[in-house]
mmCIF file of C-alpha atoms and ligand atoms in Angstrom:
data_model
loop_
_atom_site.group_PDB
_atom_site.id
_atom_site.type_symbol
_atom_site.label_atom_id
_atom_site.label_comp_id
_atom_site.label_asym_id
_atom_site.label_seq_id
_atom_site.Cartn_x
_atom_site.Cartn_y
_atom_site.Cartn_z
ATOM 1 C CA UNK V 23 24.345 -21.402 3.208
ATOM 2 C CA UNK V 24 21.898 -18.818 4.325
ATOM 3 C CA UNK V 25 18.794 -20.666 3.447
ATOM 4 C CA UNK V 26 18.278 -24.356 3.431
ATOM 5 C CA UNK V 27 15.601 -25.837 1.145
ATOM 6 C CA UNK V 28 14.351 -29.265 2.767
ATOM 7 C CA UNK V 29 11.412 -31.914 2.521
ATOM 8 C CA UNK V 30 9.618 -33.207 5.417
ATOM 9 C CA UNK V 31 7.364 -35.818 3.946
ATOM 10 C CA UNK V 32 5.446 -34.147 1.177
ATOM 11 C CA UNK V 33 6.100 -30.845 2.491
ATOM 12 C CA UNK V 34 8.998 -28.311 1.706
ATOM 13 C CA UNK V 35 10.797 -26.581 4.458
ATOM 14 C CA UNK V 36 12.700 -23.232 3.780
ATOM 15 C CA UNK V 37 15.041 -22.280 6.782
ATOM 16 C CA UNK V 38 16.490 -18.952 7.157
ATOM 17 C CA UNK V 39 19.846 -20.245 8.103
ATOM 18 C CA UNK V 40 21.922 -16.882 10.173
ATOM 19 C CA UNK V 41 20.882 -17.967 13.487
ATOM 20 C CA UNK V 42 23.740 -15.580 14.916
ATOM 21 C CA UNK V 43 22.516 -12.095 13.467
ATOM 22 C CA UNK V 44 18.992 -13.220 14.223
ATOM 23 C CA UNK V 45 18.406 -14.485 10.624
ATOM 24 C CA UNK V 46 18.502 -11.567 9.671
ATOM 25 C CA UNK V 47 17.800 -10.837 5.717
ATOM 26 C CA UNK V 48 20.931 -9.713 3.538
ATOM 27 C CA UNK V 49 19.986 -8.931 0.042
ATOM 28 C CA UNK V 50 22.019 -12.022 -1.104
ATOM 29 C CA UNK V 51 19.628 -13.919 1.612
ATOM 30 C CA UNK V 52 16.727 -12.630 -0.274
ATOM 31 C CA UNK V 53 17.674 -13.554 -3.704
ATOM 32 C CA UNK V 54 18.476 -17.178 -2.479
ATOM 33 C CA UNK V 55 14.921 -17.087 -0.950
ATOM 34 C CA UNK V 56 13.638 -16.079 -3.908
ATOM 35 C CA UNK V 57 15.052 -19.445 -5.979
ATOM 36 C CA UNK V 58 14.022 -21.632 -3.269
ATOM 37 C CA UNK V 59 10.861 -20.570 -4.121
ATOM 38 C CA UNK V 60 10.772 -21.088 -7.520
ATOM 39 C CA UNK V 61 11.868 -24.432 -6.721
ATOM 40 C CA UNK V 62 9.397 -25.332 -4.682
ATOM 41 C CA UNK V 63 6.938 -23.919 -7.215
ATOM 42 C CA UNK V 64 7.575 -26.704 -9.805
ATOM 43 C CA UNK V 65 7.777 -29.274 -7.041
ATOM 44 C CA UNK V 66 5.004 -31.737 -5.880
ATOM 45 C CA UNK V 67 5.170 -30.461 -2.506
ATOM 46 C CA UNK V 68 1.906 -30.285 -1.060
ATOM 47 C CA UNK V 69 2.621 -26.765 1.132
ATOM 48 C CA UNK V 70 5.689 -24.673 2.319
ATOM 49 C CA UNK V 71 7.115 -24.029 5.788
ATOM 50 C CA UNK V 72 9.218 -21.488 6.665
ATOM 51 C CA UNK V 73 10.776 -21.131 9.741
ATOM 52 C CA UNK V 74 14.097 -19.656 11.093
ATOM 53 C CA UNK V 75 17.087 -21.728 12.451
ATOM 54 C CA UNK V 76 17.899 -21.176 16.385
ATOM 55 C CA UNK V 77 15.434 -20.774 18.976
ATOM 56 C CA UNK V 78 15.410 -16.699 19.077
ATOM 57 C CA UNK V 79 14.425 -15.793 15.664
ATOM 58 C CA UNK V 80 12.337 -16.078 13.001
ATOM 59 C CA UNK V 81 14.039 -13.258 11.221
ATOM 60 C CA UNK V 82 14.621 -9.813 12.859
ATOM 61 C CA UNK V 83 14.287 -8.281 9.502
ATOM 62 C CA UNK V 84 16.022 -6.663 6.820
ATOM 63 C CA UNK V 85 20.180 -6.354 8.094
ATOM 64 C CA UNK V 86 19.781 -2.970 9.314
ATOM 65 C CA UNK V 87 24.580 -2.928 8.693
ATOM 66 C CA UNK V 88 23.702 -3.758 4.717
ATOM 67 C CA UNK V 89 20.941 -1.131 4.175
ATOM 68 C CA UNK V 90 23.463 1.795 5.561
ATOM 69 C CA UNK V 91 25.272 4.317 2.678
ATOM 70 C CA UNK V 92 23.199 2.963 -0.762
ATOM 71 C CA UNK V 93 22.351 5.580 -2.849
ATOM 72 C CA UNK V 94 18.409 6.241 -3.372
ATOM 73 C CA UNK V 95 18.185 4.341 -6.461
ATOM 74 C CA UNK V 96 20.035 1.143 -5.079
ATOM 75 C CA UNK V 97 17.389 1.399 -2.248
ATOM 76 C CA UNK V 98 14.276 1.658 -4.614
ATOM 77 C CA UNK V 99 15.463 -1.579 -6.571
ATOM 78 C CA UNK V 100 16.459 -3.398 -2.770
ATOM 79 C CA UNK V 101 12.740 -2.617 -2.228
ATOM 80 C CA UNK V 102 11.191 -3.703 -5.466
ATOM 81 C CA UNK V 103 13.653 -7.061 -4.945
ATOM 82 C CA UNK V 104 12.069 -7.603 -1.216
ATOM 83 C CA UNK V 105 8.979 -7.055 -2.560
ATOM 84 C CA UNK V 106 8.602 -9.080 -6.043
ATOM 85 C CA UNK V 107 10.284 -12.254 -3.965
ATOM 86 C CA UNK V 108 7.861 -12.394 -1.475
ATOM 87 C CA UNK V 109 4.955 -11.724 -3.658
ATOM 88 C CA UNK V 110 5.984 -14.899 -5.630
ATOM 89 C CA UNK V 111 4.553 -16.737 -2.269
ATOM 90 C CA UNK V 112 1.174 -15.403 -3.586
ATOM 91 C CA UNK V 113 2.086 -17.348 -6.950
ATOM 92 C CA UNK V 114 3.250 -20.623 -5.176
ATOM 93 C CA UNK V 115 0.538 -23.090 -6.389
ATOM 94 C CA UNK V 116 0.704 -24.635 -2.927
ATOM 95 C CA UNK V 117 0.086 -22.677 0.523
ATOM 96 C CA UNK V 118 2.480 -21.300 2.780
ATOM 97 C CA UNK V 119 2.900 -21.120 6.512
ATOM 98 C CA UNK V 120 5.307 -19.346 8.257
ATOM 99 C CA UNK V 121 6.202 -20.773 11.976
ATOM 100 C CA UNK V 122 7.451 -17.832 13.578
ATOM 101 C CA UNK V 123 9.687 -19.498 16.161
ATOM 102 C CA UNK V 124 10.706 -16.385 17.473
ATOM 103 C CA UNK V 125 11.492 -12.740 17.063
ATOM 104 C CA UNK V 126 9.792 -11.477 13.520
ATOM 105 C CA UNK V 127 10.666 -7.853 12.994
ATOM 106 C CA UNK V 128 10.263 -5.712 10.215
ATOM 107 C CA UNK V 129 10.903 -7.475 7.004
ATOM 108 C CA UNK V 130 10.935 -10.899 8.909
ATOM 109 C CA UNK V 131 7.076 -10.232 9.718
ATOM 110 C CA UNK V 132 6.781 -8.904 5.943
ATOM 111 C CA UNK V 133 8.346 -12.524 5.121
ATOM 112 C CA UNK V 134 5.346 -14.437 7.873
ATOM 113 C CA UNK V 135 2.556 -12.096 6.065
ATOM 114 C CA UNK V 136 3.543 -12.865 2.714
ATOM 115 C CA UNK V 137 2.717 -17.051 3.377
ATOM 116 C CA UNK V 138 -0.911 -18.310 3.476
ATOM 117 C CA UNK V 139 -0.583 -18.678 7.483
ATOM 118 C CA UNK V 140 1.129 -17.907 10.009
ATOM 119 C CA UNK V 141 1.362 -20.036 13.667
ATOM 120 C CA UNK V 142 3.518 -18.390 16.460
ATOM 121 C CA UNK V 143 5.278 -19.543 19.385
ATOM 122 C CA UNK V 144 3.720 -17.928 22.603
ATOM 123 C CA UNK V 145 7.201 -16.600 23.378
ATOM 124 C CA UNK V 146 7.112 -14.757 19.945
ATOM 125 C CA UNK V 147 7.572 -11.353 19.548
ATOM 126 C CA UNK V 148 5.838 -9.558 16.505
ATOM 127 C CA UNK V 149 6.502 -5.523 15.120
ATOM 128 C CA UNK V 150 7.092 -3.148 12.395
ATOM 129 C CA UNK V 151 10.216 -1.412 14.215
ATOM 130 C CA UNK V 152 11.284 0.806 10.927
ATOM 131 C CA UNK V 153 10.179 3.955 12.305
ATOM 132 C CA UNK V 154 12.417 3.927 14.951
ATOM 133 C CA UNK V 155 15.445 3.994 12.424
ATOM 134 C CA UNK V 156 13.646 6.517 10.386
ATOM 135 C CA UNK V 157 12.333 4.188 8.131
ATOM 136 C CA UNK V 158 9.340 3.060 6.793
ATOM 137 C CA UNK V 159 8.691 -0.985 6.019
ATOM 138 C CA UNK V 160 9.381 -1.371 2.198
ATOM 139 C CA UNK V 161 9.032 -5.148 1.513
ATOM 140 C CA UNK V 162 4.875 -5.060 1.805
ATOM 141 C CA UNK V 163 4.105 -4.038 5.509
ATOM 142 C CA UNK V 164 1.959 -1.128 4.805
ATOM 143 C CA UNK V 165 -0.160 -3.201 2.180
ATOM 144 C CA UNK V 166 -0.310 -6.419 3.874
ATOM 145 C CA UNK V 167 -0.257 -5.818 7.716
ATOM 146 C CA UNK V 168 -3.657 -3.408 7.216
ATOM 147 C CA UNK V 169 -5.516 -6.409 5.175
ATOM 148 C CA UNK V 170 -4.575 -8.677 7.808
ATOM 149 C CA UNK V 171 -5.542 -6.883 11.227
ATOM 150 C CA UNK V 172 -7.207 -3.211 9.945
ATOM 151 C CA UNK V 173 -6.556 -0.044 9.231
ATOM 152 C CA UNK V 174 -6.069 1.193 12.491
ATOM 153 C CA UNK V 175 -4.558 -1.251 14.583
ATOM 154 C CA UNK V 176 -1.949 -1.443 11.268
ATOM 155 C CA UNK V 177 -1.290 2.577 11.467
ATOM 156 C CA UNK V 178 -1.136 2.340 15.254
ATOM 157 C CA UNK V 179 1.877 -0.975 15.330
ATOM 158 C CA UNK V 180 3.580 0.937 11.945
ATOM 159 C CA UNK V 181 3.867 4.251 13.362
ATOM 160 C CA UNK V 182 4.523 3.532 16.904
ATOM 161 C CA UNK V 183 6.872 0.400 16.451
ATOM 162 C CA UNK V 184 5.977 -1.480 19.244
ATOM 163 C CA UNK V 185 6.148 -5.118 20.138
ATOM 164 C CA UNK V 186 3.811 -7.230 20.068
ATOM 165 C CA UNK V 187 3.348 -10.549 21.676
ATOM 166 C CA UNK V 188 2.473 -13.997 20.438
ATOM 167 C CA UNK V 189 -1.523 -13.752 22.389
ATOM 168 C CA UNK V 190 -1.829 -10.367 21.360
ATOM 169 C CA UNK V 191 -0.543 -11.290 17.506
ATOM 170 C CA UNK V 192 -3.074 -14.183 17.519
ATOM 171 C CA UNK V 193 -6.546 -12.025 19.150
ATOM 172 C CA UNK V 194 -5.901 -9.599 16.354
ATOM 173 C CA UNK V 195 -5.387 -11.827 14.164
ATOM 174 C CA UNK V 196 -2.150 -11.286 12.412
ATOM 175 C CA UNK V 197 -1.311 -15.096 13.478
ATOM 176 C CA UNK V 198 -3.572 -17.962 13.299
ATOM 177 C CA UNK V 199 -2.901 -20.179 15.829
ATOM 178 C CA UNK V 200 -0.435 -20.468 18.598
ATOM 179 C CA UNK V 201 1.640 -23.535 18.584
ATOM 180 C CA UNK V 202 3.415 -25.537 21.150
ATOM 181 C CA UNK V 203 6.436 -28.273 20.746
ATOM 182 C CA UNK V 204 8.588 -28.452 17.700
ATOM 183 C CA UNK V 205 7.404 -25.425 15.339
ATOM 184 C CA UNK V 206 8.405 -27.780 11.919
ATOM 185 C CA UNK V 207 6.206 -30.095 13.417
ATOM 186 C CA UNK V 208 3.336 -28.350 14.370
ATOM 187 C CA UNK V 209 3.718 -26.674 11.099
ATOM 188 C CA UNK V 210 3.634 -29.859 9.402
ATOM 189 C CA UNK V 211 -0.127 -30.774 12.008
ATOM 190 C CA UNK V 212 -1.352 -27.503 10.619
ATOM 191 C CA UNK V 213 -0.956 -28.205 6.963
ATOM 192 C CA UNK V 214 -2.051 -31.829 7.205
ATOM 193 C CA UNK V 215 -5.481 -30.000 7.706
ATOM 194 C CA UNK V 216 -5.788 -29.079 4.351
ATOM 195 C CA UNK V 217 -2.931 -30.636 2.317
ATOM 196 C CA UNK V 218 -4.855 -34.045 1.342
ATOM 197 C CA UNK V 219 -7.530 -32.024 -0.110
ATOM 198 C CA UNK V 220 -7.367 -31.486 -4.518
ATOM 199 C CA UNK V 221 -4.736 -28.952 -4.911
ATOM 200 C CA UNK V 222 -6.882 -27.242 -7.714
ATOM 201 C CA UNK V 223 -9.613 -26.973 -5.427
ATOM 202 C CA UNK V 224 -6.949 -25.143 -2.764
ATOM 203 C CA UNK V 225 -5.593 -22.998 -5.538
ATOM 204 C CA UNK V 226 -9.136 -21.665 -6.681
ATOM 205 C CA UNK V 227 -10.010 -20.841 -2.710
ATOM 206 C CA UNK V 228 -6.129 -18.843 -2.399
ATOM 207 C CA UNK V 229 -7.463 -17.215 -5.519
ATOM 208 C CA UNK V 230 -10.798 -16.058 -4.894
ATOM 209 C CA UNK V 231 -9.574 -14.568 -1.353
ATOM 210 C CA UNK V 232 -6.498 -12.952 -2.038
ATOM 211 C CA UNK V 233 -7.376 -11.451 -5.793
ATOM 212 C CA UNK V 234 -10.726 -10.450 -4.585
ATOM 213 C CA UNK V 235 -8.804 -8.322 -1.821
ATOM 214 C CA UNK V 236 -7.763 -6.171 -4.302
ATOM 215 C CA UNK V 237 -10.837 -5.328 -6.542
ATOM 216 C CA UNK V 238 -14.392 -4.003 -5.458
ATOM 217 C CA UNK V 239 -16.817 -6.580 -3.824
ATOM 218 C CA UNK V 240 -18.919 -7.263 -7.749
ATOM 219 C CA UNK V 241 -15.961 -7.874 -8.947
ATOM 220 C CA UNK V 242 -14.617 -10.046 -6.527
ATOM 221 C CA UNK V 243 -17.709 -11.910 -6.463
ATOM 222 C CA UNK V 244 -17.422 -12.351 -10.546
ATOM 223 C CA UNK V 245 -13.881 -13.543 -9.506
ATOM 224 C CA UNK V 246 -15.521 -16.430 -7.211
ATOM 225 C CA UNK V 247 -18.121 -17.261 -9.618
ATOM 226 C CA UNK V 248 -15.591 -18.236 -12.348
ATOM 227 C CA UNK V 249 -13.207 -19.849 -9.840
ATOM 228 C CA UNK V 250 -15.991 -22.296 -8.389
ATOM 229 C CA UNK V 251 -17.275 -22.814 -11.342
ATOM 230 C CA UNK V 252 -13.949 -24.044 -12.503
ATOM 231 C CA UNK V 253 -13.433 -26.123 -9.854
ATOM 232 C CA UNK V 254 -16.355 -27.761 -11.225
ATOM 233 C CA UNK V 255 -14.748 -28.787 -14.119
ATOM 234 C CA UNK V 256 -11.749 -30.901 -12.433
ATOM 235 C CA UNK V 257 -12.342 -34.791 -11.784
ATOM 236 C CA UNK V 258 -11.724 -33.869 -8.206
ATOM 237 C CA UNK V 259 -14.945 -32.040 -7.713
ATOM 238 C CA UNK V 260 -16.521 -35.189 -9.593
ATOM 239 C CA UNK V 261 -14.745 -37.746 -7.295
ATOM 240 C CA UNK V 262 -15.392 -35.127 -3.804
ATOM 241 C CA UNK V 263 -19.341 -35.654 -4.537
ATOM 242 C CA UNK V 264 -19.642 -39.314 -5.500
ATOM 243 C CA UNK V 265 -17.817 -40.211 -2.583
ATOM 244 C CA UNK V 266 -20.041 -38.144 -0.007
ATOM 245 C CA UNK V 267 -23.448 -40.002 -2.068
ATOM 246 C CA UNK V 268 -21.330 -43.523 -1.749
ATOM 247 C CA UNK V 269 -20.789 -42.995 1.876
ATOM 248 C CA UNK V 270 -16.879 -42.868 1.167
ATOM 249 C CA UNK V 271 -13.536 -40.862 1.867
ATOM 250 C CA UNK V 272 -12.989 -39.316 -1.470
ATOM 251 C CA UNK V 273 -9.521 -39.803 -3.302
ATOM 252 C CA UNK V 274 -7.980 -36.161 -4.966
ATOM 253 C CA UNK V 275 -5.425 -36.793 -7.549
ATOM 254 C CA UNK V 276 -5.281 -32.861 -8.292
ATOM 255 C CA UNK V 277 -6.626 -33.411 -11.840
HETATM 256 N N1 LIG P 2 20.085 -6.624 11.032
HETATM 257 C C1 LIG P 2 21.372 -6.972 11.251
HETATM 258 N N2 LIG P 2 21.806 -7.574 12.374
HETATM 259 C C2 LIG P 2 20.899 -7.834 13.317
HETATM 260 C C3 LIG P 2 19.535 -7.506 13.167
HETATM 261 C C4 LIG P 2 19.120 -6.883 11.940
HETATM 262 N N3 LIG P 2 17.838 -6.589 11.653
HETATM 263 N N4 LIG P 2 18.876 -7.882 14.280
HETATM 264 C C5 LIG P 2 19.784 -8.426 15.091
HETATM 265 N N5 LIG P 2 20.997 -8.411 14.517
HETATM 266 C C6 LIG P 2 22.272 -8.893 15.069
HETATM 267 C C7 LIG P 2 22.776 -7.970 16.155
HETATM 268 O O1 LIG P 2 23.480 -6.881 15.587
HETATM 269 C C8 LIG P 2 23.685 -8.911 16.935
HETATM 270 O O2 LIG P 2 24.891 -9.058 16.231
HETATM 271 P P1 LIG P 2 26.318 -8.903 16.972
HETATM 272 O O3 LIG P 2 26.285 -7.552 17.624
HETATM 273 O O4 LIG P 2 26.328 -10.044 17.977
HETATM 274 O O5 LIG P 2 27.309 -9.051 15.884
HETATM 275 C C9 LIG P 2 22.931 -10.237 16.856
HETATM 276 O O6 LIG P 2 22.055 -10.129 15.757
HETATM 277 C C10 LIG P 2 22.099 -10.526 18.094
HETATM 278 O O7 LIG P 2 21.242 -9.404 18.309
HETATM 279 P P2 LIG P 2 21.072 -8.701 19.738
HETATM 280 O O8 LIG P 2 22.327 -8.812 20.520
HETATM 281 O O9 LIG P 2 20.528 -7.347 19.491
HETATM 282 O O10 LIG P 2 19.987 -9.664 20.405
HETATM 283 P P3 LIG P 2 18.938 -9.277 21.530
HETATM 284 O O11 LIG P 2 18.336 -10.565 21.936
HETATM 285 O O12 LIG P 2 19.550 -8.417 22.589
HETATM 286 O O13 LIG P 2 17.826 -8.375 20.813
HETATM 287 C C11 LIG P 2 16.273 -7.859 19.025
HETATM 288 C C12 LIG P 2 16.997 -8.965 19.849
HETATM 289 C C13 LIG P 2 15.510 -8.558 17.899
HETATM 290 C C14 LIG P 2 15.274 -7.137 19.927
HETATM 291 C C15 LIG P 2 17.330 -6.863 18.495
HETATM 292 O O14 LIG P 2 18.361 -7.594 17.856
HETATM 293 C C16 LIG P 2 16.745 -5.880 17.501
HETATM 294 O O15 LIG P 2 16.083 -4.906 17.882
HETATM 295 N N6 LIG P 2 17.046 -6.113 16.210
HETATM 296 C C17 LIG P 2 16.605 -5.196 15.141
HETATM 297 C C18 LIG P 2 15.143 -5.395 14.855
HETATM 298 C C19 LIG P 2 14.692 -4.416 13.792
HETATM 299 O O16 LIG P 2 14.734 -3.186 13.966
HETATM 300 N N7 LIG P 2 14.230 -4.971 12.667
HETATM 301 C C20 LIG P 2 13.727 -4.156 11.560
HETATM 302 C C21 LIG P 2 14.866 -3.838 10.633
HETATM 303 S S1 LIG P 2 14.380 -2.771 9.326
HETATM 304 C C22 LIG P 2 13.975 -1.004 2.464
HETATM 305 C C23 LIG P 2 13.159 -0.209 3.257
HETATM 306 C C24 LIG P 2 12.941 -0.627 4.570
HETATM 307 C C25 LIG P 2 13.523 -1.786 5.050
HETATM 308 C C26 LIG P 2 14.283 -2.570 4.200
HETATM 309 C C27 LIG P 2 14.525 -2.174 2.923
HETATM 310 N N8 LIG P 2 14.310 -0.505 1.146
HETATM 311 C C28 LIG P 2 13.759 0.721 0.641
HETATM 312 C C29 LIG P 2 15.379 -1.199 0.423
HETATM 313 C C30 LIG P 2 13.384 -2.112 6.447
HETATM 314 C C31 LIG P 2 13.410 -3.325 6.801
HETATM 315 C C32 LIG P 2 13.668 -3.775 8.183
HETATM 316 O O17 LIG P 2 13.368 -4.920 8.431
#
């Protein structure tokens, strides 16, 4: 098994499992990542982890042997496949958060900027490395690394294919936090900071930021006004504001 699908407490834990080719992702690793996650998306889990087995990798990206000799159509529908099962990580109605425990090149840092967050180890080493094999990142690197850190700094890591490092990853912020100890665990710390919160309340916040990325600022704005006005409408929001007048921790029960 190239992927193992695992709860810790109310969270689920996807591990890329191929700890000796650096975790690399194989096509058949991406289609098994792609039913975890629609596993975990009718689950009660309150967030996903993903992390990479071993203490080198996250993922060192797409397995540079299996992309070698397709023919130009095979590689148009290996790209659409990278990129249609990490965009269901957008869909997830819970958050994601990738502890990058290691190396996470190419379509491994595709993989950590697909999730919600990302938390690095400070030995961690970050990069779009395609253009040194003549190749360009095709699972969402040229969309999603430019929203994260800017246009620039995006076009300067894509086109030179450097490294970068954990501190570097996290003052530009294409990470969040750095993390020390067990990267599950301080994973599991991170999401704790959000995860008791109303789940519909978390889904209309994802939804406001990442579809309003997309369209022009009115429009985004006429995105947020429906989505907090909806969250308006759920018991939780009723329950969040009679127990700040009662002088009480409010209880969610993501209705
Ligand atoms: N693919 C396959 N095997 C890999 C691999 C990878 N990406 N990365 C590492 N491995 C394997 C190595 O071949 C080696 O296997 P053996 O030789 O022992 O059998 C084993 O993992 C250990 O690797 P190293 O011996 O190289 O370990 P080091 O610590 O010395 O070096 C490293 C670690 C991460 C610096 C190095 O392994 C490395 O540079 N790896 C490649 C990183 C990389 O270039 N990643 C980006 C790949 S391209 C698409 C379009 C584009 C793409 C995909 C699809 N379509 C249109 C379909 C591009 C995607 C990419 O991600």
């Amino acid at each position: 098994m190239s992927i193992e699908l695992t709860r810790r407490d109310e969270f689920a834990v996807i591990t890329l499992n191929r700890p000796k080719a650096l975790n690399a992702l194989s096509f058949a690793i991406i289609e098994s990542l792609g039913d975890a996650l629609d596993e975990i998306a009718s689950s009660d889990a309150r967030a996903l982890i993903i992390t990479g087995a071993g203490d080198k990798a996250f993922c060192a990206g797409a397995d540079i042997k299996e992309l070698r000799n397709r023919d130009l159509m095979a590689q148009k529908r290996g790209a659409e496949l990278g990129q249609a099962t990490f965009a269901k990580l957008d869909r997830l109605p819970m958050a994601s958060v990738a502890a990058i425990n290691g190396y996470a090149f190419g379509g491994g840092l595709e993989l950590a900027m697909a999730c919600s967050f990302r938390l690095a180890v400070p030995t961690a080493k970050m990069g779009q490395p395609e253009i040194k094999l003549g190749l360009v990142p095709g699972y969402g690197g040229t969309q999603r690394l430019p929203r994260l850190i800017g246009e620039a700094r995006a076009l300067e890591i894509i086109m030179t294919g450097r490294t970068v490092d954990a501190a570097e990853a996290e003052r530009i912020g294409l990470v969040n936090r750095l993390i020390e100890g067990d990267p599950i665990e301080a994973a599991i710390a991170f999401a704790r900071e959000f995860s008791t919160f109303s789940l519909p309340a978390l889904g209309f916040a994802r939804d406001a930021v990442t579809r309003a990325l997309d369209a022009p600022i009115h429009e985004g704005l006429k995105i947020e006004a429906d989505l907090s006005t909806l969250a308006f409408q759920t018991s939780d929001a009723a329950e969040g504001m009679a127990a700040f007048e009662e002088k009480r921790t409010p209880v969610f029960r993501d209705a």
